[in-house]
Amino acid sequence: MTLLAPPAHDRGITTLTLDSPANRNALSAALVGELATALDDCAADDTVRAVVLTHTGNTFCAGADLTAPPDPHALVALMRRIVALPKPVVARVTGHVRAGGLGLLGACDISAAGPEASFALTESRLGLAPAVISLPLLPRIDPRAAARYYLTGERFDAAEAARIGLITLAAGPAEDTEDIDKALVPVLDGLRKASPQGLTASKELVTATVLKNFDQHAEDLIARSAALFASAEAREGMTAFLERREPAWVL
């Protein structure tokens, strides 16, 4: 069973679609592996000018799959692969994004979200922290907003996500996905007009700080994440989540 839909190609743009609605496109070990392979294929294909990353269902990505989690090194490698890919990666979001899913958005070069999208960094409510996903997120989002949403786990909408730098643009209100696709037309047309060399060189400039963050802090944050996952509080938080109840510490 594959967790990605077959790639779609349109005038140099390859669309990769997360297609695991049964677990809300959660980042399982299998999905992380499939997406990494698909990105490598895009990098090696001279007919691919840019990649669009999108999803089926009402959730872009629910974060880590707690029943079949990826190895932290593999998740970090996936995010770094997106950042370092020699071709732009554009996220197209029409649904919910939670926890580790925000790491995917932070790794993408450009991202657009529709009016039905919502976002939350829910790790603190599980006895965890947004550790490894900080590698692409913290260099890109507003520090005061990061403090608020890292600590509280509050949900916010696409307009707020754009304001704090999590996404590039928020499409206007609509009852379907038409507005987000209209919003992406000038973005994708611009990528088609750019030369492959020009895109790669320009991407290297805007991702240098993010890649430096990966190289300097990845191992420390992987260790922090592992320690948190192994803690008693995290076990209670994840058990409560799976049992659909409040964890013991809620006041």
GROMACS .gro file of C-alpha atoms in nm:
model
  251
    1MET     CA    1   0.000   0.000   0.000
    2THR     CA    2   0.147   0.332  -0.106
    3LEU     CA    3   0.085   0.645   0.098
    4LEU     CA    4   0.155   0.889  -0.185
    5ALA     CA    5  -0.072   0.929  -0.486
    6PRO     CA    6   0.096   0.878  -0.825
    7PRO     CA    7   0.291   1.195  -0.916
    8ALA     CA    8   0.116   1.436  -1.153
    9HIS     CA    9   0.310   1.642  -1.407
   10ASP     CA   10   0.205   1.970  -1.570
   11ARG     CA   11   0.445   2.190  -1.768
   12GLY     CA   12   0.747   2.124  -1.551
   13ILE     CA   13   0.560   2.113  -1.219
   14THR     CA   14   0.539   1.775  -1.044
   15THR     CA   15   0.274   1.737  -0.776
   16LEU     CA   16   0.331   1.495  -0.490
   17THR     CA   17   0.015   1.421  -0.293
   18LEU     CA   18   0.007   1.283   0.061
   19ASP     CA   19  -0.263   1.016   0.038
   20SER     CA   20  -0.306   0.844   0.373
   21PRO     CA   21  -0.644   0.978   0.490
   22ALA     CA   22  -0.696   0.689   0.733
   23ASN     CA   23  -0.442   0.846   0.969
   24ARG     CA   24  -0.482   1.204   0.845
   25ASN     CA   25  -0.154   1.188   0.650
   26ALA     CA   26   0.040   1.144   0.973
   27LEU     CA   27   0.416   1.106   0.935
   28SER     CA   28   0.466   0.733   0.967
   29ALA     CA   29   0.797   0.567   0.893
   30ALA     CA   30   0.651   0.445   0.563
   31LEU     CA   31   0.524   0.786   0.450
   32VAL     CA   32   0.853   0.956   0.537
   33GLY     CA   33   1.038   0.696   0.330
   34GLU     CA   34   0.805   0.723   0.032
   35LEU     CA   35   0.818   1.102   0.029
   36ALA     CA   36   1.199   1.103   0.053
   37THR     CA   37   1.222   0.869  -0.247
   38ALA     CA   38   0.977   1.076  -0.450
   39LEU     CA   39   1.174   1.394  -0.380
   40ASP     CA   40   1.496   1.225  -0.487
   41ASP     CA   41   1.327   1.121  -0.811
   42CYS     CA   42   1.220   1.482  -0.872
   43ALA     CA   43   1.572   1.608  -0.804
   44ALA     CA   44   1.714   1.369  -1.064
   45ASP     CA   45   1.454   1.444  -1.333
   46ASP     CA   46   1.555   1.728  -1.565
   47THR     CA   47   1.195   1.773  -1.678
   48VAL     CA   48   1.091   1.877  -1.326
   49ARG     CA   49   1.126   2.252  -1.269
   50ALA     CA   50   0.954   2.259  -0.928
   51VAL     CA   51   0.755   2.038  -0.689
   52VAL     CA   52   0.413   2.098  -0.537
   53LEU     CA   53   0.342   1.913  -0.212
   54THR     CA   54  -0.028   1.873  -0.134
   55HIS     CA   55  -0.272   1.625   0.020
   56THR     CA   56  -0.599   1.437  -0.004
   57GLY     CA   57  -0.866   1.468   0.264
   58ASN     CA   58  -0.922   1.749   0.512
   59THR     CA   59  -0.578   1.724   0.676
   60PHE     CA   60  -0.246   1.814   0.516
   61CYS     CA   61  -0.053   1.635   0.790
   62ALA     CA   62  -0.149   1.549   1.149
   63GLY     CA   63   0.213   1.530   1.270
   64ALA     CA   64   0.399   1.216   1.371
   65ASP     CA   65   0.211   0.888   1.355
   66LEU     CA   66   0.220   0.781   1.721
   67THR     CA   67   0.142   0.420   1.628
   68ALA     CA   68   0.424   0.388   1.371
   69PRO     CA   69   0.655   0.686   1.421
   70PRO     CA   70   0.948   0.756   1.191
   71ASP     CA   71   1.304   0.742   1.317
   72PRO     CA   72   1.391   1.099   1.423
   73HIS     CA   73   1.698   1.093   1.199
   74ALA     CA   74   1.477   1.000   0.902
   75LEU     CA   75   1.235   1.284   0.974
   76VAL     CA   76   1.520   1.533   1.003
   77ALA     CA   77   1.669   1.398   0.680
   78LEU     CA   78   1.333   1.442   0.503
   79MET     CA   79   1.298   1.805   0.612
   80ARG     CA   80   1.659   1.877   0.517
   81ARG     CA   81   1.604   1.707   0.181
   82ILE     CA   82   1.317   1.949   0.107
   83VAL     CA   83   1.527   2.249   0.209
   84ALA     CA   84   1.833   2.135   0.013
   85LEU     CA   85   1.647   2.005  -0.295
   86PRO     CA   86   1.793   2.192  -0.596
   87LYS     CA   87   1.437   2.269  -0.710
   88PRO     CA   88   1.173   2.478  -0.533
   89VAL     CA   89   0.912   2.296  -0.326
   90VAL     CA   90   0.571   2.461  -0.295
   91ALA     CA   91   0.318   2.349  -0.033
   92ARG     CA   92  -0.052   2.362  -0.122
   93VAL     CA   93  -0.264   2.329   0.193
   94THR     CA   94  -0.643   2.310   0.203
   95GLY     CA   95  -0.683   2.140   0.540
   96HIS     CA   96  -0.546   2.104   0.890
   97VAL     CA   97  -0.178   2.097   0.983
   98ARG     CA   98  -0.060   1.982   1.323
   99ALA     CA   99   0.272   1.937   1.505
  100GLY     CA  100   0.526   1.770   1.277
  101GLY     CA  101   0.323   1.871   0.972
  102LEU     CA  102   0.434   2.226   1.038
  103GLY     CA  103   0.791   2.103   0.997
  104LEU     CA  104   0.709   2.006   0.639
  105LEU     CA  105   0.566   2.353   0.576
  106GLY     CA  106   0.870   2.518   0.731
  107ALA     CA  107   1.096   2.319   0.501
  108CYS     CA  108   0.909   2.420   0.184
  109ASP     CA  109   1.025   2.727  -0.006
  110ILE     CA  110   0.679   2.869  -0.075
  111SER     CA  111   0.347   2.770   0.078
  112ALA     CA  112  -0.014   2.864   0.025
  113ALA     CA  113  -0.312   2.775   0.240
  114GLY     CA  114  -0.683   2.804   0.183
  115PRO     CA  115  -0.958   2.929   0.415
  116GLU     CA  116  -1.028   2.581   0.556
  117ALA     CA  117  -0.669   2.537   0.675
  118SER     CA  118  -0.581   2.547   1.043
  119PHE     CA  119  -0.253   2.509   1.226
  120ALA     CA  120  -0.136   2.410   1.574
  121LEU     CA  121   0.186   2.309   1.746
  122THR     CA  122   0.030   2.063   1.989
  123GLU     CA  123   0.345   1.897   2.124
  124SER     CA  124   0.342   2.071   2.463
  125ARG     CA  125  -0.003   1.922   2.531
  126LEU     CA  126   0.143   1.573   2.487
  127GLY     CA  127   0.440   1.622   2.719
  128LEU     CA  128   0.666   1.685   2.419
  129ALA     CA  129   0.816   1.986   2.240
  130PRO     CA  130   0.848   2.089   1.873
  131ALA     CA  131   1.214   1.987   1.886
  132VAL     CA  132   1.334   1.863   1.547
  133ILE     CA  133   1.078   2.066   1.351
  134SER     CA  134   1.236   2.376   1.502
  135LEU     CA  135   1.520   2.327   1.254
  136PRO     CA  136   1.323   2.473   0.960
  137LEU     CA  137   1.064   2.664   1.166
  138LEU     CA  138   1.258   2.892   1.400
  139PRO     CA  139   1.471   3.057   1.129
  140ARG     CA  140   1.154   3.150   0.941
  141ILE     CA  141   0.874   3.244   1.180
  142ASP     CA  142   0.825   3.545   1.403
  143PRO     CA  143   0.997   3.481   1.740
  144ARG     CA  144   0.713   3.619   1.953
  145ALA     CA  145   0.458   3.411   1.763
  146ALA     CA  146   0.680   3.105   1.799
  147ALA     CA  147   0.687   3.154   2.175
  148ARG     CA  148   0.309   3.183   2.193
  149TYR     CA  149   0.219   2.887   1.975
  150TYR     CA  150   0.500   2.658   2.095
  151LEU     CA  151   0.388   2.709   2.455
  152THR     CA  152   0.009   2.717   2.427
  153GLY     CA  153  -0.069   2.477   2.143
  154GLU     CA  154  -0.342   2.717   2.027
  155ARG     CA  155  -0.499   2.670   1.687
  156PHE     CA  156  -0.465   2.950   1.430
  157ASP     CA  157  -0.583   3.014   1.076
  158ALA     CA  158  -0.417   3.074   0.741
  159ALA     CA  159  -0.416   3.452   0.775
  160GLU     CA  160  -0.226   3.425   1.104
  161ALA     CA  161   0.006   3.164   0.955
  162ALA     CA  162   0.094   3.409   0.679
  163ARG     CA  163   0.136   3.698   0.925
  164ILE     CA  164   0.392   3.508   1.133
  165GLY     CA  165   0.584   3.372   0.834
  166LEU     CA  166   0.480   3.008   0.858
  167ILE     CA  167   0.327   3.021   0.510
  168THR     CA  168   0.380   3.253   0.215
  169LEU     CA  169   0.023   3.343   0.133
  170ALA     CA  170  -0.333   3.282   0.249
  171ALA     CA  171  -0.595   3.242  -0.022
  172GLY     CA  172  -0.923   3.426   0.018
  173PRO     CA  173  -1.250   3.275   0.139
  174ALA     CA  174  -1.414   3.017  -0.085
  175GLU     CA  175  -1.634   2.711  -0.058
  176ASP     CA  176  -1.391   2.501  -0.264
  177THR     CA  177  -1.022   2.497  -0.356
  178GLU     CA  178  -1.055   2.737  -0.649
  179ASP     CA  179  -0.906   3.037  -0.469
  180ILE     CA  180  -0.589   2.859  -0.355
  181ASP     CA  181  -0.522   2.737  -0.707
  182LYS     CA  182  -0.580   3.088  -0.842
  183ALA     CA  183  -0.341   3.224  -0.581
  184LEU     CA  184  -0.073   2.978  -0.692
  185VAL     CA  185  -0.102   3.060  -1.064
  186PRO     CA  186   0.149   3.351  -1.058
  187VAL     CA  187   0.382   3.155  -0.831
  188LEU     CA  188   0.395   2.851  -1.057
  189ASP     CA  189   0.413   3.064  -1.373
  190GLY     CA  190   0.706   3.249  -1.220
  191LEU     CA  191   0.886   2.923  -1.150
  192ARG     CA  192   0.825   2.807  -1.507
  193LYS     CA  193   0.981   3.128  -1.642
  194ALA     CA  194   1.294   3.093  -1.430
  195SER     CA  195   1.596   2.899  -1.556
  196PRO     CA  196   1.689   2.576  -1.374
  197GLN     CA  197   2.029   2.718  -1.284
  198GLY     CA  198   1.874   3.044  -1.169
  199LEU     CA  199   1.627   2.863  -0.945
  200THR     CA  200   1.894   2.645  -0.786
  201ALA     CA  201   2.131   2.935  -0.722
  202SER     CA  202   1.856   3.157  -0.586
  203LYS     CA  203   1.725   2.881  -0.358
  204GLU     CA  204   2.076   2.830  -0.219
  205LEU     CA  205   2.078   3.195  -0.108
  206VAL     CA  206   1.746   3.187   0.076
  207THR     CA  207   1.799   2.848   0.241
  208ALA     CA  208   2.157   2.897   0.362
  209THR     CA  209   2.055   3.001   0.715
  210VAL     CA  210   1.808   2.714   0.747
  211LEU     CA  211   2.063   2.457   0.633
  212LYS     CA  212   2.317   2.600   0.877
  213ASN     CA  213   2.062   2.547   1.155
  214PHE     CA  214   2.027   2.182   1.053
  215ASP     CA  215   2.402   2.129   1.045
  216GLN     CA  216   2.462   2.292   1.384
  217HIS     CA  217   2.166   2.173   1.590
  218ALA     CA  218   2.012   1.857   1.440
  219GLU     CA  219   2.185   1.603   1.663
  220ASP     CA  220   2.112   1.798   1.982
  221LEU     CA  221   1.743   1.834   1.895
  222ILE     CA  222   1.713   1.467   1.798
  223ALA     CA  223   1.855   1.376   2.140
  224ARG     CA  224   1.614   1.613   2.315
  225SER     CA  225   1.321   1.469   2.123
  226ALA     CA  226   1.420   1.111   2.211
  227ALA     CA  227   1.449   1.198   2.580
  228LEU     CA  228   1.106   1.360   2.580
  229PHE     CA  229   0.941   1.068   2.400
  230ALA     CA  230   1.089   0.828   2.657
  231SER     CA  231   0.957   1.027   2.955
  232ALA     CA  232   0.665   0.935   3.180
  233GLU     CA  233   0.482   1.259   3.097
  234ALA     CA  234   0.501   1.190   2.725
  235ARG     CA  235   0.371   0.837   2.776
  236GLU     CA  236   0.074   0.980   2.964
  237GLY     CA  237   0.020   1.250   2.702
  238MET     CA  238   0.029   1.009   2.407
  239THR     CA  239  -0.186   0.753   2.587
  240ALA     CA  240  -0.444   1.019   2.669
  241PHE     CA  241  -0.441   1.134   2.306
  242LEU     CA  242  -0.498   0.783   2.173
  243GLU     CA  243  -0.769   0.721   2.435
  244ARG     CA  244  -0.934   1.056   2.354
  245ARG     CA  245  -0.918   1.184   2.711
  246GLU     CA  246  -0.747   1.469   2.896
  247PRO     CA  247  -0.399   1.394   3.031
  248ALA     CA  248  -0.354   1.388   3.408
  249TRP     CA  249  -0.194   1.732   3.429
  250VAL     CA  250  -0.480   1.934   3.279
  251LEU     CA  251  -0.611   2.186   3.532
   0.00000   0.00000   0.00000
